[in-house]
Structure formats: C-alpha cells, structure tokens
Short mmCIF file of C-alpha atoms in Angstrom, two decimals:
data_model
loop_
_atom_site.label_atom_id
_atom_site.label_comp_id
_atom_site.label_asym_id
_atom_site.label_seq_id
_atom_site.Cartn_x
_atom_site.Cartn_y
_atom_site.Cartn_z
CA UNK A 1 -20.62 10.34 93.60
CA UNK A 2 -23.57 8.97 91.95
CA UNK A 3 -26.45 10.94 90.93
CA UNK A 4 -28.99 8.58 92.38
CA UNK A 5 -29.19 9.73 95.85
CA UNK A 6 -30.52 7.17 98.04
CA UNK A 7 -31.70 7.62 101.59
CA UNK A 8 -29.96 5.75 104.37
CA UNK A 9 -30.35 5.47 107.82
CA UNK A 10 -27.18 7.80 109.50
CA UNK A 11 -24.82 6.47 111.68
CA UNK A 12 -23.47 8.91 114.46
CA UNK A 13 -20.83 10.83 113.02
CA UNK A 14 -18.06 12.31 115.77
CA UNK A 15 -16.73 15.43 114.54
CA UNK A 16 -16.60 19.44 115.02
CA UNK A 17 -18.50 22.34 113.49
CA UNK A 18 -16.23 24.11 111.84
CA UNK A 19 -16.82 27.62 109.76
CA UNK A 20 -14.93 28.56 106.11
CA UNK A 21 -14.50 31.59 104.70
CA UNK A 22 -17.32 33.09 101.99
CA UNK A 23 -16.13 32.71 98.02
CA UNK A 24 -17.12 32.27 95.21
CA UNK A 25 -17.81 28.97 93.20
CA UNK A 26 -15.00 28.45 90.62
CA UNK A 27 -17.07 26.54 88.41
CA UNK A 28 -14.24 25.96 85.73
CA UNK A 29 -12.93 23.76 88.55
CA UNK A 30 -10.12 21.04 87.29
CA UNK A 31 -7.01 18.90 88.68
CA UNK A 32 -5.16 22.00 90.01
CA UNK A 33 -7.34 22.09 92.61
CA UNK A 34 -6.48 19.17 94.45
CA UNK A 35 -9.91 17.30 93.36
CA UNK A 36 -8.37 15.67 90.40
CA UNK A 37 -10.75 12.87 90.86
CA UNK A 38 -14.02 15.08 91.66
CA UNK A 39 -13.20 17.70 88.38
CA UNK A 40 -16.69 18.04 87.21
CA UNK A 41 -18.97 19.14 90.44
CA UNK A 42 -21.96 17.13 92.12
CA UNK A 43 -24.98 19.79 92.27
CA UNK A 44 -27.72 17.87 94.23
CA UNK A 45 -31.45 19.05 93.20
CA UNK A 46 -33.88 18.31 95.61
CA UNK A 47 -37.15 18.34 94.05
CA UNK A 48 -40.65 18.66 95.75
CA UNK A 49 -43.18 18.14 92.94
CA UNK A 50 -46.29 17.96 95.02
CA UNK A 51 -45.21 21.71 95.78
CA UNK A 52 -47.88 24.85 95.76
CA UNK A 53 -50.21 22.02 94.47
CA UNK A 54 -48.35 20.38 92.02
CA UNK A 55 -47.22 23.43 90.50
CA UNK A 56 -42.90 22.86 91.80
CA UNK A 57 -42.92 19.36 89.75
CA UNK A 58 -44.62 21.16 86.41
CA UNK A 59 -41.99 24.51 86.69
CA UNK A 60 -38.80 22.21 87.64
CA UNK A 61 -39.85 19.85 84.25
CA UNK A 62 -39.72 23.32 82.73
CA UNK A 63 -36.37 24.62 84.34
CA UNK A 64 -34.37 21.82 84.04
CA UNK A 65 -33.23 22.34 79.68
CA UNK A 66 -32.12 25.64 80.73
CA UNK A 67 -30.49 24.23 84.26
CA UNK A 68 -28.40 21.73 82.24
CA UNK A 69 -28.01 24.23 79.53
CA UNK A 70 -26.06 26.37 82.29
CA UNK A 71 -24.40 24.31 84.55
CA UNK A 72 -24.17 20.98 82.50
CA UNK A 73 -21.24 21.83 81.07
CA UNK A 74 -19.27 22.40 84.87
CA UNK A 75 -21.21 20.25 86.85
CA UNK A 76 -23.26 17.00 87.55
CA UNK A 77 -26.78 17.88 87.86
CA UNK A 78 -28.13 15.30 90.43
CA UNK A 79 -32.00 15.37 90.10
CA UNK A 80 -33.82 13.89 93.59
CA UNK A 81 -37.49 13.92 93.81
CA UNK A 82 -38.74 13.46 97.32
CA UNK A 83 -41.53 11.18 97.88
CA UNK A 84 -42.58 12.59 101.09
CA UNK A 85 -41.97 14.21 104.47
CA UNK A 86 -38.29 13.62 105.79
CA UNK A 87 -36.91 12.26 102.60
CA UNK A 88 -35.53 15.69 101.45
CA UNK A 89 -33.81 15.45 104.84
CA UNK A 90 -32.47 11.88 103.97
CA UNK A 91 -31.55 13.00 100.42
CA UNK A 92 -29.51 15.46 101.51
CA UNK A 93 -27.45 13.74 104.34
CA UNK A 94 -26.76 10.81 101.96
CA UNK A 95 -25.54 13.65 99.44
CA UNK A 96 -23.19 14.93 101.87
CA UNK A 97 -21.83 12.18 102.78
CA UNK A 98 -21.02 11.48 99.22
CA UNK A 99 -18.77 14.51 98.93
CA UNK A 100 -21.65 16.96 97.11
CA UNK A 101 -20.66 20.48 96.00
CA UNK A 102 -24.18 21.70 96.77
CA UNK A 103 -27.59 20.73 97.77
CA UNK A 104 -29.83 22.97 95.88
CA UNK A 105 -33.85 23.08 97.66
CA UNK A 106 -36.15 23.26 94.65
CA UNK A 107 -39.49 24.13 96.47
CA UNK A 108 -41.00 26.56 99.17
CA UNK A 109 -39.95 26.89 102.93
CA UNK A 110 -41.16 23.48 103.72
CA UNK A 111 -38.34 21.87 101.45
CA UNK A 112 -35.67 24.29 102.28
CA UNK A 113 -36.25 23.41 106.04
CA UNK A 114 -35.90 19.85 105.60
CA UNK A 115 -32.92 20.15 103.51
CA UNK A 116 -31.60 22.60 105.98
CA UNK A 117 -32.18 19.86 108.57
CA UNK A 118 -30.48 17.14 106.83
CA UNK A 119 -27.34 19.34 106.95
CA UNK A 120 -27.02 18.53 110.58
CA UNK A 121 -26.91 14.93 112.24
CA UNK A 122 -26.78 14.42 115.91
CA UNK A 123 -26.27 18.32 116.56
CA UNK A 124 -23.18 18.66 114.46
CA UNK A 125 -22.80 19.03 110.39
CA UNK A 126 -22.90 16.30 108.55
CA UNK A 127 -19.43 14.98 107.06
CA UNK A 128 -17.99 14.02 103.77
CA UNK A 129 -16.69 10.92 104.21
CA UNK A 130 -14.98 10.77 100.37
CA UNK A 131 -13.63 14.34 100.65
CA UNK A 132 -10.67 16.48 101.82
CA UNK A 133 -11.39 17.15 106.23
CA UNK A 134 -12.11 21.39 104.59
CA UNK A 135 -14.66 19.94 102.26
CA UNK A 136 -18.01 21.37 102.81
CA UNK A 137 -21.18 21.59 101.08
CA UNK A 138 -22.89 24.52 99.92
CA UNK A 139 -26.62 25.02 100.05
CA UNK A 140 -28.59 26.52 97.32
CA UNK A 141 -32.63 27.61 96.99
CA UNK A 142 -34.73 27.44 93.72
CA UNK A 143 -37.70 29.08 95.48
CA UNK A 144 -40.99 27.21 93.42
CA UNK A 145 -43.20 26.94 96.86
CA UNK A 146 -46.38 28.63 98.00
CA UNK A 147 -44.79 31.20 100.39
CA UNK A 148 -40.93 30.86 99.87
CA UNK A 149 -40.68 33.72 102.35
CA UNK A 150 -36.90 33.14 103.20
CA UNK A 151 -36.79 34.17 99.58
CA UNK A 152 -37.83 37.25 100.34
CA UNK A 153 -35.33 38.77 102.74
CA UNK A 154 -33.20 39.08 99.97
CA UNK A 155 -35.31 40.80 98.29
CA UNK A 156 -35.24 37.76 95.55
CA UNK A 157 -38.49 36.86 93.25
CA UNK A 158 -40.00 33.94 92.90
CA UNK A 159 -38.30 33.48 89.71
CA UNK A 160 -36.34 29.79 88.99
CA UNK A 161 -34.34 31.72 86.42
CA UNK A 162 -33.32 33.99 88.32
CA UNK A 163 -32.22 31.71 90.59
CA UNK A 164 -30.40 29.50 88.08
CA UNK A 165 -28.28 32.24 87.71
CA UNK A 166 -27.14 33.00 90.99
CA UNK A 167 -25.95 29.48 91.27
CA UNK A 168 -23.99 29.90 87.81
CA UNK A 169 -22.48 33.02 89.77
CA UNK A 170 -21.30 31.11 92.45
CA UNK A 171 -20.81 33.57 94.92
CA UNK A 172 -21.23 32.57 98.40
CA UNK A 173 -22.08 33.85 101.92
CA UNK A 174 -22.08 32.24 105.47
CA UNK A 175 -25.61 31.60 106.89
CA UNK A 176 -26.38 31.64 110.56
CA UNK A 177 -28.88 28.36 111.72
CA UNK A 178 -31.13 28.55 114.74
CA UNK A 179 -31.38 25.80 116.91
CA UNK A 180 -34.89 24.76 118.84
CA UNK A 181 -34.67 22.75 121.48
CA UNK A 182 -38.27 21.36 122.89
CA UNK A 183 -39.73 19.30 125.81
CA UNK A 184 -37.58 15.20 124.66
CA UNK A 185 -34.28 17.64 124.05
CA UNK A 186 -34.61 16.42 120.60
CA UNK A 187 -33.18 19.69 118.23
CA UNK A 188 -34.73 20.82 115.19
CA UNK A 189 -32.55 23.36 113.12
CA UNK A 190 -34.89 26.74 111.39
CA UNK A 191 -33.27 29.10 108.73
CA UNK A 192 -35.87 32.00 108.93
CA UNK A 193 -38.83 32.36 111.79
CA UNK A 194 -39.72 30.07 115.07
CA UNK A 195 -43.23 31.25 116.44
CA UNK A 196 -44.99 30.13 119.56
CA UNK A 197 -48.57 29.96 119.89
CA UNK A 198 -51.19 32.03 118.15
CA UNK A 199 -49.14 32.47 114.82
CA UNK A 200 -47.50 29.15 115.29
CA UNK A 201 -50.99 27.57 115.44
CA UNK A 202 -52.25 29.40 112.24
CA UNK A 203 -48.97 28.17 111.00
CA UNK A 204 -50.27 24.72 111.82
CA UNK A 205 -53.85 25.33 110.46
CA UNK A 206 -52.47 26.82 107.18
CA UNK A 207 -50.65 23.69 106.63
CA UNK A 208 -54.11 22.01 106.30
CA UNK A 209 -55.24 24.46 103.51
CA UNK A 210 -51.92 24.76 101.11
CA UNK A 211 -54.47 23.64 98.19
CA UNK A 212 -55.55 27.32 98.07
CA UNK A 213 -52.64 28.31 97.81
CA UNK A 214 -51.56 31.92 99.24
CA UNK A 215 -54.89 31.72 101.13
CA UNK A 216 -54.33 28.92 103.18
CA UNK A 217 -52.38 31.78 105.64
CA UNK A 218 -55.83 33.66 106.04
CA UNK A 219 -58.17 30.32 106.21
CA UNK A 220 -55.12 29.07 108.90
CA UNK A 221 -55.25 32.37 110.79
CA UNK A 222 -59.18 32.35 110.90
CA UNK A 223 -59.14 28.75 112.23
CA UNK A 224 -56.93 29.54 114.82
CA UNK A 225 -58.85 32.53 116.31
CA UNK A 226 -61.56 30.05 117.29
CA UNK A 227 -61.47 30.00 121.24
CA UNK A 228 -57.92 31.18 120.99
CA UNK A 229 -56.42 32.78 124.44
CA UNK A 230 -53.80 35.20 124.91
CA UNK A 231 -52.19 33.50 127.88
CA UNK A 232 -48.74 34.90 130.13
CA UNK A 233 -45.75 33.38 128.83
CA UNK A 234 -42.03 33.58 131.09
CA UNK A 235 -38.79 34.10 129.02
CA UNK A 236 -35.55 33.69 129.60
CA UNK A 237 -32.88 35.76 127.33
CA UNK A 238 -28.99 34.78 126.61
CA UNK A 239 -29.08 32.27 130.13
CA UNK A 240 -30.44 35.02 132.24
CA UNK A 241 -33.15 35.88 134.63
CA UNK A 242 -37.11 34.57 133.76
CA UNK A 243 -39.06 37.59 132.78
CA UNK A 244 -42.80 37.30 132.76
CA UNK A 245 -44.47 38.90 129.85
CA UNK A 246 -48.26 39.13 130.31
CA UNK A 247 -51.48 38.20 127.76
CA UNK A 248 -48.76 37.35 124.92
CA UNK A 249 -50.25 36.56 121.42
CA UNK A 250 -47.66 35.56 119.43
CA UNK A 251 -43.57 35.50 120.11
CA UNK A 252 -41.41 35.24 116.98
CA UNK A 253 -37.86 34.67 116.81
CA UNK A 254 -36.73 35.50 113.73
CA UNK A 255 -33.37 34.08 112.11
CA UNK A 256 -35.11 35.94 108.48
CA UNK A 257 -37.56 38.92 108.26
CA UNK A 258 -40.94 36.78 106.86
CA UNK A 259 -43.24 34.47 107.39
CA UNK A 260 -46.89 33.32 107.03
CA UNK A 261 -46.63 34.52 103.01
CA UNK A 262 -44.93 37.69 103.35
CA UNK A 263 -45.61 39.28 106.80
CA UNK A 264 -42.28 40.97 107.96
CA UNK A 265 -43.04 39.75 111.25
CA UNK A 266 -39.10 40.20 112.40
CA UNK A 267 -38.00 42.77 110.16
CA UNK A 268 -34.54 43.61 111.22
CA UNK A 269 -33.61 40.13 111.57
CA UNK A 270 -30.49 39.49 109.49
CA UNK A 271 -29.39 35.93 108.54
CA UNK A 272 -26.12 36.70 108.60
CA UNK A 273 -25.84 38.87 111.67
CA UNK A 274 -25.09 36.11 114.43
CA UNK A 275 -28.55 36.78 116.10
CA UNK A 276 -32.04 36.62 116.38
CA UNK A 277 -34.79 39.27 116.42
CA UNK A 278 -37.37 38.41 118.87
CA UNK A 279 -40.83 40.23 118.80
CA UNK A 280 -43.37 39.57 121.04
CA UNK A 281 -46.89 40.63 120.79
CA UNK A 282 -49.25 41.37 123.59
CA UNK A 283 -52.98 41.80 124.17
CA UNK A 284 -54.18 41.68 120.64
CA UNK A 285 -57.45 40.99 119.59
CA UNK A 286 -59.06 39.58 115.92
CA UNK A 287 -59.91 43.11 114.95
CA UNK A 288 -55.78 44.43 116.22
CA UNK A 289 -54.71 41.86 113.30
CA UNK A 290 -57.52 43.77 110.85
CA UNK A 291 -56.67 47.24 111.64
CA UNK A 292 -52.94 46.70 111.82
CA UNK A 293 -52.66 43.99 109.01
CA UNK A 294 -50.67 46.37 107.12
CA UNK A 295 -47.83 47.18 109.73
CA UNK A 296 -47.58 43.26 110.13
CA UNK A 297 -46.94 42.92 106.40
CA UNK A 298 -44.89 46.04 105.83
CA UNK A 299 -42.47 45.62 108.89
CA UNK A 300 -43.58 48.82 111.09
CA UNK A 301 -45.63 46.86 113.72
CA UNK A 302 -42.45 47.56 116.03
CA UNK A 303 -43.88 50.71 116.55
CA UNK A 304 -47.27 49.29 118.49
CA UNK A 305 -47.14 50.04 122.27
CA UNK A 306 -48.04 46.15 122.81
CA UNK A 307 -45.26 45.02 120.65
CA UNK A 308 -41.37 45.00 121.81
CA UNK A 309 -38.50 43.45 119.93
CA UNK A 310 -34.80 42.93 120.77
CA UNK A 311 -31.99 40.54 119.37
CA UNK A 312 -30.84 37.70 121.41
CA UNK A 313 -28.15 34.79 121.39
CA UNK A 314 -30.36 32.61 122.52
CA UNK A 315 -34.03 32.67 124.07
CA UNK A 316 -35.88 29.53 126.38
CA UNK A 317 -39.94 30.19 126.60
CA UNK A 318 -42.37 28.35 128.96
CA UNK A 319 -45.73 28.79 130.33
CA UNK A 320 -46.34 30.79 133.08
CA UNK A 321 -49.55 28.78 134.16
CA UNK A 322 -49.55 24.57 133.63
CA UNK A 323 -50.80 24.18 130.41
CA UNK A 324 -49.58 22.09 127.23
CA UNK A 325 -51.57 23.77 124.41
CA UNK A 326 -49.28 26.37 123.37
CA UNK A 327 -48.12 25.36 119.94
CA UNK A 328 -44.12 25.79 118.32
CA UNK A 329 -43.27 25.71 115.00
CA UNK A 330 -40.64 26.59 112.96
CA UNK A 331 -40.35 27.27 109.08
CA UNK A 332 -43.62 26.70 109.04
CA UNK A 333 -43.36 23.08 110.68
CA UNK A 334 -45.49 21.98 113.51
CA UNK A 335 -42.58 21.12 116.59
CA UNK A 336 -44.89 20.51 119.37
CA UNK A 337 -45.83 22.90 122.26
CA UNK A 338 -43.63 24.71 125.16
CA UNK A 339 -41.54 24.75 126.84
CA UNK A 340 -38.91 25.76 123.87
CA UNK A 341 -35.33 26.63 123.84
CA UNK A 342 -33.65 28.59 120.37
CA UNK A 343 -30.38 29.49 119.97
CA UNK A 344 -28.26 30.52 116.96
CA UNK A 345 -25.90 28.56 115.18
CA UNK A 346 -23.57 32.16 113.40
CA UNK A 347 -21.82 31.65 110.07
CA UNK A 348 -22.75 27.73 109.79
CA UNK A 349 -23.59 26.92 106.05
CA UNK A 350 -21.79 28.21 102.98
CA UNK A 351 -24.86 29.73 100.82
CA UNK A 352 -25.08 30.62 97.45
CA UNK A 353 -26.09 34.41 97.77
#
C-alpha cells in the first residue's frame, strides 16, 4: 500500500457483510502471520485541519513526533489531509481497498462520520481487494473537533495522547452502525445520534456558527426557535403498526449517548448493544429547554412526563400532516427532511476501544 491515499471514484463491489471476532492489535506483527508481504502495518490518518477553526491541523502538526515516535517503529503512518466535504469518505474507501490495517479519524464528529461512511459502498463494507477474504479494517478516533461527542460515551477526553495510546494498545471491540434511509432510498450510515426536526435543525444552524466554537450549539439552537412548531409526527417501530405521537419536538435515535456538545440526549444508548435508544420529546417550549437544560445535559430528562424512550431494531418516521419542513440529520450532518427510516447495523466495524 502506498501512503498517498488518493480518492477514486468506487466501482460496485458484490460481496457480504460479514462480522469477526474482537482482539487485540498484535502490533509486533511479522511473516508468521500469513502477511509476509504486509509485515509492517498501514495506519491511515485522516486529517481535518480546518477542524474547531483551524485548531485539528495546528494539534495533529503537534501529535504527529510523538505518533511516529509510538507506532513508527510497527507501522506505516499514512498521513491524509482532506481538502473538503466527502474526501475523508473517498480517502478512506481508497484505503480499504488497498488492504489498510486501520483508518484512524483525526477530527470531531463531522470527520468520524464521513470516515464512518466511506467504510460502506453500495450498502455493504467496503473490500480489500489486495488482502486475505478475513481481512478487515479497523477504525480508530483521534478526537481534535469542536464537540467530538461520540468521544464521550466512553467516557474518553479530548486528549490526542491519550488517544495515541489506545491505538498502541490495540485492543479492539465490535461497533454497531445505524443505517438512515430517507425520501431517494439513498442510505447514509451514523455512529452516535440521528435527530429529526427541532434538534436536527439547530443541528443544521450550529453548523453555520462552528467559528465560535462550543457556542455555535446555543447560537444554532436560538436560530432554530424562530417560528419553530411542534408538529404530530407517526412512527413505526421494528416493522410494526404506525403510532401517532402528538406536538413532538425533537425525536432522537441514539446509536451513542451525546450530541449537540455534550447533551446526553440518549443516555442508555450503548454502541455495542445491537440497538438504538429512541427518545422522543413532546410539547416543549423555549423556556422547557431553560428550566430543564440540566436534565438534557446530565442524562435524567427520561424522567419528564413529556419525554418517553425505548430501544428499537429499527424505527421509520413521517409526518402526520403534508408537510416537507421537518429536518434529519445525523452526526451532526444535514440529510434532508422526513419521511426517514434507521435501522442498526450490530457488531459491524472492528474499533479500537
């Protein structure tokens, strides 16, 4: 593999998903393996420098003696900087392709959901092509973004160290993937929290703001107050009967426990668990998010008699009345507007943990 990643325009690849069992990373790796040819290991970096407002590019400048200093002596440290949206997805298909150990996100949620994207190709994982058929690639997180709230369900700092280190580890775990599905049937894959509309349109407002950093989630939530509406929303849980819920303000399914820079919006949601934690809240008002800001952020909200929460398989969400205003993101990415279909993809990436 050459460390120069270059992006590429797929072909459609015809193969299986397939799940391996969590290890950890031998990274003394040599011929007895049965990679005699691949004995030193392709780490792929995927850099975002324009990050938290430049702030990713000056930190990973910083990082990198001390990254080579610990891996360089096991592996090939690939550095890719992206030069804007999508190409951390391209980056990291072209890397797989090429038979890459790992694809490590160096950035906040916005980077790790494109990478996490560029996994997947037509539905289905993306395959080595220069590798043994139980090859896979393992994904890795450097979190150096403005939120980098998937961080946080681990209970992880925003420390690159830190995170250094639990690559040099090597241990691994299997991490579940949701699917969306929206209106074209084209699928988007999320690794921590889908919202639909009033969260899900801050999250789209915020996105406008990230030069003030952490506040751009308050400036994006005050923007999207303005002439919002808490409209009736029908759901349909694991395939089965449409259930209307009435004057709903936000619905978040969560695949992780935060969002929006550190609100435990789903906070038994458990990446691992081979579900999703849907909450739903109803009837709230501007001064419901003042007086109960705290609940939101600490994870006790599910005790509001106009919030309700369960875990589902898979969840499809439309409008109850005709209307095409009621924005869907995930990861903080603006997907659109309902209907919406998620699902969960258990045990489908090898994560180092």
């Amino acid at each position: 593999m050459v460390c120069g990643i270059a992006a590429v325009t797929m072909p459609k690849p015809s193969f299986s998903l397939r799940a391996e069992q969590s290890s950890a990373l031998d990274l003394s790796a040599d011929a007895t393996s049965g990679l005699a040819s691949h004995s030193r290991r392709d780490f792929v970096f995927v850099v975002n420098p324009k990050g938290a407002n430049g702030r990713t590019g000056k930190e990973w400048k910083k990082l990198l003696p001390y990254l080579r200093t610990r891996l360089g002596g096991h592996c090939n440290i690939c550095e890719s900087i992206t030069s804007g949206p999508s190409h951390a997805m391209d980056i990291t298909r072209e890397a797989i392709r090429e038979g890459a150990d790992a694809v490590i996100a160096v950035g906040g949620d916005g980077t790790l959901h494109e990478v996490v994207n560029g996994f997947f190709w037509a539905g289905n994982l993306v395959p080595s092509l220069d590798r043994r058929p139980e090859h896979s690639t393992a994904l890795g997180l450097i979190p150096l973004g403005t939120g980098s709230d998937f961080a946080r369900t681990f209970g992880w700092k925003n420390d690159p160290y830190e995170a250094v280190e639990r690559i040099v580890r090597g241990f691994k775990s299997k991490l579940d993937v949701g699917i969306i599905t929206g209106q074209s049937g084209e699928q988007h894959f999320f690794i921590n929290v889908a919202d639909i509309h009033l969260s899900a349109k801050a999250g789209y407002y915020a996105s406008k703001f990230k030069r003030f950093g952490n506040l751009c989630y308050v400036f994006g939530a005050l923007r999207a107050f303005i002439g919002h509406t808490n409209w009736d929303l029908k759901v349909k849980v694991n395939g089965g009967e449409w259930e209307v819920f009435h004057k709903v303000t936000a619905l978040c399914i969560g695949n992780a426990k935060f969002f929006g820079g550190g609100m435990k919006i789903t906070p038994t949601a458990d990446p691992s668990s081979g579900n999703l934690e849907v909450v739903i809240l109803q009837d709230f008002k501007w001064y419901d998010f003042v007086l109960k800001l705290h609940k939101l952020y600490k994870g006790t909200h599910l005790s509001e008699r106009n919030v309700s929460s369960r875990s589902v398989k898979s969840i499809e969400v439309a409008e109850e009345m005709c209307r095409d205003d009621i924005y869907v993101q995930s990861d903080g990415e603006h997907l659109g507007f309902l209907p919406t279909k998620c699902s969960i993809l258990p045990a489908a990436i090898n994560f180092f943990s």
